[in-house]
Short mmCIF file of N, CA and C in Angstrom, two decimals:
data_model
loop_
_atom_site.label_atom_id
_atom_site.label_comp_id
_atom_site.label_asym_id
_atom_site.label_seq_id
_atom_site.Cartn_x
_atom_site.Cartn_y
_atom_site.Cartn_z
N UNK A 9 174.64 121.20 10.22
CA UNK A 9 173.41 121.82 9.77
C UNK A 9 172.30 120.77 9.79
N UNK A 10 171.27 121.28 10.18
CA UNK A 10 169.89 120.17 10.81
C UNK A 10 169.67 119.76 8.93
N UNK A 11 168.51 118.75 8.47
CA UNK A 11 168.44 118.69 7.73
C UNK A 11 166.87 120.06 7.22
N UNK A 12 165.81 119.57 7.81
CA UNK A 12 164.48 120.30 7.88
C UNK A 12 163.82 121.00 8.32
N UNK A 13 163.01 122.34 8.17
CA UNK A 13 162.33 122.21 9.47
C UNK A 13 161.21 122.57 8.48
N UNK A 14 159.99 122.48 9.14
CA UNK A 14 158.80 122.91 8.78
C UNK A 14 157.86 124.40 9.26
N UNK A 15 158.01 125.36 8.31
CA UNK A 15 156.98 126.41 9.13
C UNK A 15 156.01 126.41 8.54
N UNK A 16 154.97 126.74 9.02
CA UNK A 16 153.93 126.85 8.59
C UNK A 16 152.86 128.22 9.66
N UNK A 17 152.03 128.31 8.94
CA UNK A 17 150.62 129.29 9.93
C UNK A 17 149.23 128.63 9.35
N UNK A 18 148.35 128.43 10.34
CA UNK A 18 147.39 127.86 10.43
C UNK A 18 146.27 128.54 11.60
N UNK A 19 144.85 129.03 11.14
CA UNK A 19 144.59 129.73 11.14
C UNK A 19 143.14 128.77 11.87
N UNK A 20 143.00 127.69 10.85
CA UNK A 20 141.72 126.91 11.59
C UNK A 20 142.09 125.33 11.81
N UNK A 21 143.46 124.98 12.05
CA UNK A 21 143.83 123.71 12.74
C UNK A 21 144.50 122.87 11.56
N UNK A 22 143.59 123.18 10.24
CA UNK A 22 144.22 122.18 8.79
C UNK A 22 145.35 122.10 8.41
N UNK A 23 146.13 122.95 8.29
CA UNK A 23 147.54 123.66 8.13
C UNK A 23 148.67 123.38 8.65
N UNK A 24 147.76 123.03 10.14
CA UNK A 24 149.16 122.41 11.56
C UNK A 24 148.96 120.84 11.23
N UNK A 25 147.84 120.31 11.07
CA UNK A 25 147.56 119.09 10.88
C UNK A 25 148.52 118.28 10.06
N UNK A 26 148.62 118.94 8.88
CA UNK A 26 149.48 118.46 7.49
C UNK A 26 150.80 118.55 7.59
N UNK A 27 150.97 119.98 8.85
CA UNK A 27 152.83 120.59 8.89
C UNK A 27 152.94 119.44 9.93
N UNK A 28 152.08 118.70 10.87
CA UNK A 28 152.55 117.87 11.52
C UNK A 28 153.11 116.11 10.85
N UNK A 29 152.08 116.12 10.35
CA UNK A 29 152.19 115.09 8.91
C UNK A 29 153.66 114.79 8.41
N UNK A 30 153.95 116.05 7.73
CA UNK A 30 155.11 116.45 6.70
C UNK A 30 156.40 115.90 8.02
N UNK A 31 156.44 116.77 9.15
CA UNK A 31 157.63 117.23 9.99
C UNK A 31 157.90 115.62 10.24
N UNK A 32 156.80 115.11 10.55
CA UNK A 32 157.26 113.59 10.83
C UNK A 32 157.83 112.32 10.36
N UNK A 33 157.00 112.34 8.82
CA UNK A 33 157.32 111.77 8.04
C UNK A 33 158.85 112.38 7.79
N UNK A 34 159.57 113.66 7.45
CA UNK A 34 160.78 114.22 7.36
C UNK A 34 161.65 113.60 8.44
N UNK A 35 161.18 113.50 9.66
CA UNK A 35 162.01 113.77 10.37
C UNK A 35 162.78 115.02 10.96
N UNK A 36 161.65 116.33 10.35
CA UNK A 36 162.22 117.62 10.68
C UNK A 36 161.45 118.48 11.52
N UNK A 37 162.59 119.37 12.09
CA UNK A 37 162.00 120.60 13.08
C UNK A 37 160.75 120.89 12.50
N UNK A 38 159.93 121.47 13.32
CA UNK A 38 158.67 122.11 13.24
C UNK A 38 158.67 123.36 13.64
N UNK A 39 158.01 124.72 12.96
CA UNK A 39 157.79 125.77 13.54
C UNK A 39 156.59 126.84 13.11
N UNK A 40 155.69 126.82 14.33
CA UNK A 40 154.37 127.54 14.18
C UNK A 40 154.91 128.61 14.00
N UNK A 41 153.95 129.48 12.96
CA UNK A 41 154.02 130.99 12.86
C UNK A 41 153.10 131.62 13.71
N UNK A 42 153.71 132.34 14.97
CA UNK A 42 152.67 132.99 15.69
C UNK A 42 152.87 134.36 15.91
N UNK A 43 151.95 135.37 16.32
CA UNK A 43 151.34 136.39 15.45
C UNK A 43 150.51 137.17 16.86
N UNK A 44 150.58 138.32 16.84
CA UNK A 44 150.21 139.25 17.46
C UNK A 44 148.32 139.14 17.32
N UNK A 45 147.56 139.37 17.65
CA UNK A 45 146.02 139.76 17.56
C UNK A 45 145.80 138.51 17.15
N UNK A 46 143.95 138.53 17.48
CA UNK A 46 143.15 137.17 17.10
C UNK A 46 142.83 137.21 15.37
N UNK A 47 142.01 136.08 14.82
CA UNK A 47 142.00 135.65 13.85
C UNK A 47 140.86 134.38 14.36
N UNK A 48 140.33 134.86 15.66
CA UNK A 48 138.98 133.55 15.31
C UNK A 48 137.77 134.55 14.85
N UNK A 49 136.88 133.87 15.22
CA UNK A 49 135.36 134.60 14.56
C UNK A 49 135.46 135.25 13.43
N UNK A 50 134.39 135.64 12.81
CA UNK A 50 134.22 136.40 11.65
C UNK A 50 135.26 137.72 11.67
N UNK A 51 135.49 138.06 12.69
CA UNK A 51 136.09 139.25 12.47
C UNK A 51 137.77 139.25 12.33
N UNK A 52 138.19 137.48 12.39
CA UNK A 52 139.34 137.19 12.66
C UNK A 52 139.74 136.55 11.15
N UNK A 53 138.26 136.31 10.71
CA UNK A 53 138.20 136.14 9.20
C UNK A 53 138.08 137.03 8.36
N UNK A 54 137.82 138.00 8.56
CA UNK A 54 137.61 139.58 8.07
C UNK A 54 138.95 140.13 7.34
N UNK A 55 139.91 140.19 8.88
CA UNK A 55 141.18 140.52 8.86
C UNK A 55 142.13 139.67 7.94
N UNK A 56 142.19 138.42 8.32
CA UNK A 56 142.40 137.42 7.31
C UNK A 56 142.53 138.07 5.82
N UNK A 57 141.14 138.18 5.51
CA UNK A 57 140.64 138.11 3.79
C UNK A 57 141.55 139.43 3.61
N UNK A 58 141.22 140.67 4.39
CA UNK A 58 141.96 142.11 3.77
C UNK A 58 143.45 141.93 3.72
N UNK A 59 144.02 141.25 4.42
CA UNK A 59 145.90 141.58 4.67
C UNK A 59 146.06 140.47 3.51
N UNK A 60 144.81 139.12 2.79
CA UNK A 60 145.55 138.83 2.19
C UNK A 60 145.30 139.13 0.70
N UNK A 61 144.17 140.04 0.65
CA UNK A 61 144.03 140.61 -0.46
C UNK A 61 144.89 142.03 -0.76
N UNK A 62 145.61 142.26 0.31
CA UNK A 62 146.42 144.01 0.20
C UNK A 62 147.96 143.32 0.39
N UNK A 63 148.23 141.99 0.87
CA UNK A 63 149.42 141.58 0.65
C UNK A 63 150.17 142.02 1.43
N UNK A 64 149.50 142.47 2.45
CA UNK A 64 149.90 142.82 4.00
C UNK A 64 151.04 142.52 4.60
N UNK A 65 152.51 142.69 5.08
CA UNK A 65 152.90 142.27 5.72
C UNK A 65 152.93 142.56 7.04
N UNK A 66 152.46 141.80 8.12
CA UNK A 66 151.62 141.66 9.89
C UNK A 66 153.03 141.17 10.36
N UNK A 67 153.04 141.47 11.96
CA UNK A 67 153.98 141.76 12.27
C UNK A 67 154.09 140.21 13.52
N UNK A 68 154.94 139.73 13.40
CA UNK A 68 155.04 138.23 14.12
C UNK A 68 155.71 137.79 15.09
N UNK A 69 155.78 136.75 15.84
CA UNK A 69 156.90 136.65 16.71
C UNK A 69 158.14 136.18 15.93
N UNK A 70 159.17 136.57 17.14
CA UNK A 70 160.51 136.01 16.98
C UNK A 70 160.78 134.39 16.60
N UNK A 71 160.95 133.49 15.72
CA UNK A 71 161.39 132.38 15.48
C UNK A 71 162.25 131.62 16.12
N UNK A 72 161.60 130.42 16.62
CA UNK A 72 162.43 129.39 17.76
C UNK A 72 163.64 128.82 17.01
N UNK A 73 163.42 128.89 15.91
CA UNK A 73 164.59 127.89 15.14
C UNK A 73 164.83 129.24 14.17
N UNK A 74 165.89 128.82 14.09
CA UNK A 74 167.08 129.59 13.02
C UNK A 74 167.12 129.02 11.76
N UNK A 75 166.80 129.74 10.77
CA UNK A 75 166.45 128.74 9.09
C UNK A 75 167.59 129.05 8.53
N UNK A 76 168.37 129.32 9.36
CA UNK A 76 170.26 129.67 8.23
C UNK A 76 170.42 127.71 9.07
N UNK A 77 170.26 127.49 10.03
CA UNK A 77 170.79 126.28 10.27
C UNK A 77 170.07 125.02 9.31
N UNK A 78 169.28 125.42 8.84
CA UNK A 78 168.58 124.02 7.82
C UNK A 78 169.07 124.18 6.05
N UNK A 79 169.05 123.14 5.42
CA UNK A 79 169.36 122.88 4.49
C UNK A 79 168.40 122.78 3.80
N UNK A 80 166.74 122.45 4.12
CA UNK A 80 165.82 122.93 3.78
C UNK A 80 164.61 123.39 4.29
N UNK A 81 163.38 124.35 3.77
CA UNK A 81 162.48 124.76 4.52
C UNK A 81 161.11 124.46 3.67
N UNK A 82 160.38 124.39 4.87
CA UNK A 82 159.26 123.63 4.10
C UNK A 82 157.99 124.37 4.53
N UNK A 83 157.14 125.14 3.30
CA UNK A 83 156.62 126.33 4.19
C UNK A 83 155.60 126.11 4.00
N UNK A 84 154.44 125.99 4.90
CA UNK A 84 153.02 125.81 4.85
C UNK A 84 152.14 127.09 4.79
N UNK A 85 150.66 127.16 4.05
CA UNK A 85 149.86 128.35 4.48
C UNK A 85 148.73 127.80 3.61
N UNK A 86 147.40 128.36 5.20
CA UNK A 86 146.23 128.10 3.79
C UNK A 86 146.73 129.09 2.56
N UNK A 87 145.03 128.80 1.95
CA UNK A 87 145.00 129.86 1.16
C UNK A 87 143.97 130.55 1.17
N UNK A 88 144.25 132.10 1.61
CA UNK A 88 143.24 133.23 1.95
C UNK A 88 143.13 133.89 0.38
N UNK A 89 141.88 134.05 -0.18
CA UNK A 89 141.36 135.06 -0.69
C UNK A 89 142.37 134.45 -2.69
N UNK A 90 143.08 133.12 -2.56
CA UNK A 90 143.59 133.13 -3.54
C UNK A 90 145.03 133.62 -3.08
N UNK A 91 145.20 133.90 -2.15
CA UNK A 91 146.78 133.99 -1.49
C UNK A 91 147.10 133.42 -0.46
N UNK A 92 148.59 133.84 -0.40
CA UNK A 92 149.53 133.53 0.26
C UNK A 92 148.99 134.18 2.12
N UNK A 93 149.31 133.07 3.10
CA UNK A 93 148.31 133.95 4.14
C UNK A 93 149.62 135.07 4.90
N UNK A 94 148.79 136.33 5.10
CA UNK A 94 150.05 137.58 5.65
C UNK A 94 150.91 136.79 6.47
N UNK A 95 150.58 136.10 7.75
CA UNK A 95 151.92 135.49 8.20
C UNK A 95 152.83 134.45 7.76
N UNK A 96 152.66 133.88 6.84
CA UNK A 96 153.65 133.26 6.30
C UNK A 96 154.22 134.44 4.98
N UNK A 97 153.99 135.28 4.45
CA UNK A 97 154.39 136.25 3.68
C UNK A 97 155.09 137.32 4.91
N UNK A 98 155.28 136.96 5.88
CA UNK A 98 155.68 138.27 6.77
C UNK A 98 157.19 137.21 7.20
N UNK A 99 156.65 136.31 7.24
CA UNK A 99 158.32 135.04 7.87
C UNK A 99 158.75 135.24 6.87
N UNK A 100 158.67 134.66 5.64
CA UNK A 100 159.11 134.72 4.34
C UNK A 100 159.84 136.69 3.90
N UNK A 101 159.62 137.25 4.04
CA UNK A 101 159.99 138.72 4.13
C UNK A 101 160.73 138.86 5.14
N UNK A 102 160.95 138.36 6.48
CA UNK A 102 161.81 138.44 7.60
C UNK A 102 163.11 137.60 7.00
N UNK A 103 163.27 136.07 6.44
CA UNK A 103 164.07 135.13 6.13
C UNK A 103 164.42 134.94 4.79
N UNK A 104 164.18 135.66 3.91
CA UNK A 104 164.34 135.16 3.03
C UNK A 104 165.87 134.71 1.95
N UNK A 105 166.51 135.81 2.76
CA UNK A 105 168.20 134.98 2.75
C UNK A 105 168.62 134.11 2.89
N UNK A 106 168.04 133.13 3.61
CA UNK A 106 167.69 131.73 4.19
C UNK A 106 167.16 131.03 3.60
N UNK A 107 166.95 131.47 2.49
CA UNK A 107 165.37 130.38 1.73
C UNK A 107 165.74 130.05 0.69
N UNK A 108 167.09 129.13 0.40
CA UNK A 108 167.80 128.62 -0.85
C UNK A 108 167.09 127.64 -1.24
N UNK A 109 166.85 126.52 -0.26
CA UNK A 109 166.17 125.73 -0.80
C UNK A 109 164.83 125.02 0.05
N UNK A 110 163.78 124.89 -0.90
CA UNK A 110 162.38 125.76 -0.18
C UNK A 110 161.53 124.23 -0.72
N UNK A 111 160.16 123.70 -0.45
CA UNK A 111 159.36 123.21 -0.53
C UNK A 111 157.87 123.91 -0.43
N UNK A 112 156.84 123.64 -0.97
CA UNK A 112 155.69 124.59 -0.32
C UNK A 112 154.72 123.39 -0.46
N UNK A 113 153.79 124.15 0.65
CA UNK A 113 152.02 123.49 0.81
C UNK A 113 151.61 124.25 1.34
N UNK A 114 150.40 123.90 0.82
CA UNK A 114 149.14 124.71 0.98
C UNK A 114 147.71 123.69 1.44
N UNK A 115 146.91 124.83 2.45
CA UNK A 115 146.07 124.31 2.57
C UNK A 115 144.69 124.82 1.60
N UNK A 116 143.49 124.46 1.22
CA UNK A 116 142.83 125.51 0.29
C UNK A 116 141.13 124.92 0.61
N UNK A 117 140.42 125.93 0.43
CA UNK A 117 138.86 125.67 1.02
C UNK A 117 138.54 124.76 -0.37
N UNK A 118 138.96 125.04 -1.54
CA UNK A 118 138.09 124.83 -2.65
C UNK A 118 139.52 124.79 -4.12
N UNK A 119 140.10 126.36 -4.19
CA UNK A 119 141.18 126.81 -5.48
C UNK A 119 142.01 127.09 -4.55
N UNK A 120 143.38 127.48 -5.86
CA UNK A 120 143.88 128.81 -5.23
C UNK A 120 145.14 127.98 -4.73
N UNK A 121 145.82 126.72 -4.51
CA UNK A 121 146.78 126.04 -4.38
C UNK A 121 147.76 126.38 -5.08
N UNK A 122 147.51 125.75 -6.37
CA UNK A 122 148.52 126.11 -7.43
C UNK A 122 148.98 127.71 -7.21
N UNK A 123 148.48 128.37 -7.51
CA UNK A 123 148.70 129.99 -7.63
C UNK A 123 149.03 130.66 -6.22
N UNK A 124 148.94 130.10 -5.41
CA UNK A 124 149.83 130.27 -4.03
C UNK A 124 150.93 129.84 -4.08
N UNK A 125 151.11 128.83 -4.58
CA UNK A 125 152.58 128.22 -4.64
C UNK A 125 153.56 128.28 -5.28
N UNK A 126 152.82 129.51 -6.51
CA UNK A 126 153.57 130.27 -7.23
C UNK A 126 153.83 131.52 -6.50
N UNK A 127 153.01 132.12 -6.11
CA UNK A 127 152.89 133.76 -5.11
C UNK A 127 154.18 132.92 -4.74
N UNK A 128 154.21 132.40 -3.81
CA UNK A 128 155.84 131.79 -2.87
C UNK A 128 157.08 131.76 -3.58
N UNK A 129 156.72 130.74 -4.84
CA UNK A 129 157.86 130.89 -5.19
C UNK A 129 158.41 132.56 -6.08
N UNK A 130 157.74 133.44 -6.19
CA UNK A 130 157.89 134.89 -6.52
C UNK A 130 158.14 135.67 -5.35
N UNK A 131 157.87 135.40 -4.36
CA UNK A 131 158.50 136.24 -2.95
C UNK A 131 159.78 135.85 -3.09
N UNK A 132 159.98 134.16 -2.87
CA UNK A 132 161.70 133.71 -2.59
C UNK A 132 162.34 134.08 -3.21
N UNK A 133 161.58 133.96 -4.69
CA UNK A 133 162.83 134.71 -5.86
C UNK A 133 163.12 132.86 -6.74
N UNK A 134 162.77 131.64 -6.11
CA UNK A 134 163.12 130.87 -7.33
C UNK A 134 162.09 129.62 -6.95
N UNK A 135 161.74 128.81 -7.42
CA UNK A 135 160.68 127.50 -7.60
C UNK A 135 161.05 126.59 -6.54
N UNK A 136 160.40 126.06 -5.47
CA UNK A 136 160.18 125.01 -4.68
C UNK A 136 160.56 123.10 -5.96
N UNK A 137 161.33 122.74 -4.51
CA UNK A 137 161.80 121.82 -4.68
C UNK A 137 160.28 120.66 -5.34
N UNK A 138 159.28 120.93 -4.52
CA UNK A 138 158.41 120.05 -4.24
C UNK A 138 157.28 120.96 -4.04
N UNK A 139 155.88 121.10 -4.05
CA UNK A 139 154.94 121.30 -3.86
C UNK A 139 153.48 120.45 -3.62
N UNK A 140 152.89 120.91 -2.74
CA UNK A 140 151.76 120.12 -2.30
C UNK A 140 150.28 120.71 -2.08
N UNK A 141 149.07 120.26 -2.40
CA UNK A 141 148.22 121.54 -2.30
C UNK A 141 146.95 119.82 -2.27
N UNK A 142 146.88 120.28 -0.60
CA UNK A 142 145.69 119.91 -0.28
C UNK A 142 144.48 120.42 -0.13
N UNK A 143 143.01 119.67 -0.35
CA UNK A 143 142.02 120.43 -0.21
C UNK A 143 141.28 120.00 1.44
N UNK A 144 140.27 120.96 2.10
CA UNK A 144 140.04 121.21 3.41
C UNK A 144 139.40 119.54 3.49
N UNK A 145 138.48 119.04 2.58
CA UNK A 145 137.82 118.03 2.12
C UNK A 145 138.57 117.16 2.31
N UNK A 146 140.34 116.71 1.59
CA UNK A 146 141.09 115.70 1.77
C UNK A 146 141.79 115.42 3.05
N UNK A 147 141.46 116.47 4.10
CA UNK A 147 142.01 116.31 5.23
C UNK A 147 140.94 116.08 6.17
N UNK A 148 139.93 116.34 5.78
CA UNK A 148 138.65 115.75 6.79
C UNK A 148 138.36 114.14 6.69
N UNK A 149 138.82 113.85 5.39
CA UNK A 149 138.09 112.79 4.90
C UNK A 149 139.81 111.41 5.48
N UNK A 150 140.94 112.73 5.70
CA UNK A 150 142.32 112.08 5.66
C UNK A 150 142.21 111.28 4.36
N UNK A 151 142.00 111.50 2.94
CA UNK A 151 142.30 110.95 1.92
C UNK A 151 143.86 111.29 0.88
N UNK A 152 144.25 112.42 2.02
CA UNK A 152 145.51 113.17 0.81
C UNK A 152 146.68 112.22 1.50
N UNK A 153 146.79 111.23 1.82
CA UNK A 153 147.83 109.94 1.87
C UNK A 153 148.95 110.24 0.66
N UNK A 154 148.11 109.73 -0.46
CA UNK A 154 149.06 109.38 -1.50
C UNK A 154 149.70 110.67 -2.01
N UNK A 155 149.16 111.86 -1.47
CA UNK A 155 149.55 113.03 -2.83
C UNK A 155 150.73 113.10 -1.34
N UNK A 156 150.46 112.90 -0.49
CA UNK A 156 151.87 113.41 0.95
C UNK A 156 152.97 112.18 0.39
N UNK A 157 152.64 111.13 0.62
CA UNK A 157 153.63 110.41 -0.46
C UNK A 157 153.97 110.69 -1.18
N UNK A 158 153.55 111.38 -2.16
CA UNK A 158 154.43 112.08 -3.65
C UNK A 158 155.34 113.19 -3.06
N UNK A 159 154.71 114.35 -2.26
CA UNK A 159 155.54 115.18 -1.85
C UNK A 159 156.82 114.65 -1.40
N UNK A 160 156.65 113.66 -0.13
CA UNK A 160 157.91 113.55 0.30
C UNK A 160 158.90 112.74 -0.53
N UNK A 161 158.47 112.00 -1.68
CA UNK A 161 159.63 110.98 -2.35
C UNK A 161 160.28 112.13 -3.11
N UNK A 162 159.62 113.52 -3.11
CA UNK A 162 160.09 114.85 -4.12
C UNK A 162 161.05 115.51 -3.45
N UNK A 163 161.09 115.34 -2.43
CA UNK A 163 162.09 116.24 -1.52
C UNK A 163 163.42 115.41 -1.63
N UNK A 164 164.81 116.40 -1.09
CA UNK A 164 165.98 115.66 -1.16
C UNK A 164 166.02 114.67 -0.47
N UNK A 165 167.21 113.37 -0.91
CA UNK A 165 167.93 113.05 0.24
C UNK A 165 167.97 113.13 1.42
N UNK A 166 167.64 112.74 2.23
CA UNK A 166 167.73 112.89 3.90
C UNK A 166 167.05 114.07 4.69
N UNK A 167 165.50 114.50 3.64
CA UNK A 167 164.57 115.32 3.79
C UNK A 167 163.63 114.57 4.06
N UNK A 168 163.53 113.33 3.84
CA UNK A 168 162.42 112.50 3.79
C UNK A 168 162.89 111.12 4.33
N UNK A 169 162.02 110.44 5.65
CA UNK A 169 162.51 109.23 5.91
C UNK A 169 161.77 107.79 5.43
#
């Protein structure tokens, strides 16, 4: 059994940035959540805000990696509207038999970290190992160093290199 992998959905680049971050520092698989229809321009932001204010579950592609083979999963998503974004609530609803033992991050314009990372851990059904909640600001500025250091010394054993 692999040790990691990372999924995440990312919507304006921040999201992949950090899941790339995480996967490396781990040493674990990586896997984009990708997704039927657009999500650029306003109208891709539109859609966005409603599925994640109605809690939408949107309909996604098939998954390259198999999350019964990892020992842990490490799930990324901004945060739309104060939630959880529909495609990572739609993987998470596809896998969640799979999701014993879980990590979360978030990406966030401003709020809304914390209380996403609870939404998550209430889909899975039990509390993340570790949690992380960067702001759009700490990744422009690349200042969230130390809080990615905290995350990963939080994760198991041979989750983190």
């Amino acid at each position: 059994m692999a040790s990691a992998l990372v999924v995440y959905f990312s919507r304006t680049g921040y999201t992949a940035r950090v899941a790339r971050e995480i996967a490396g520092r781990c040493g674990a698989d990586i896997e984009p959540i990708d997704e039927r229809g657009s999500r650029v321009g306003v109208f891709g932001y539109l859609r966005s805000l409603r599925e994640a204010l109605g809690k939408a579950i949107v309909e996604v592609q098939p998954a390259n990696h198999d999350p019964a083979n990892y020992d842990l999963l490490i799930l990324g998503t901004p945060v739309w509207a104060g939630h959880v974004c529909s495609p990572l609530r739609s993987y998470v609803s596809l896998h969640k038999r799979w999701l014993a033992r879980i990590a979360v991050f978030c990406t966030e314009g401003g709020s809304g970290g914390e209380r996403v990372a609870a939404e998550i851990a209430e889909l899975v059904g039990h509390a993340p190992l570790a949690t992380l909640v960067v702001t759009d600001r700490e990744i422009q500025n690349a200042t969230y160093g130390p809080k990615l250091e905290s995350f990963a010394r939080a994760l198991p054993p041979g989750a983190s290199a």
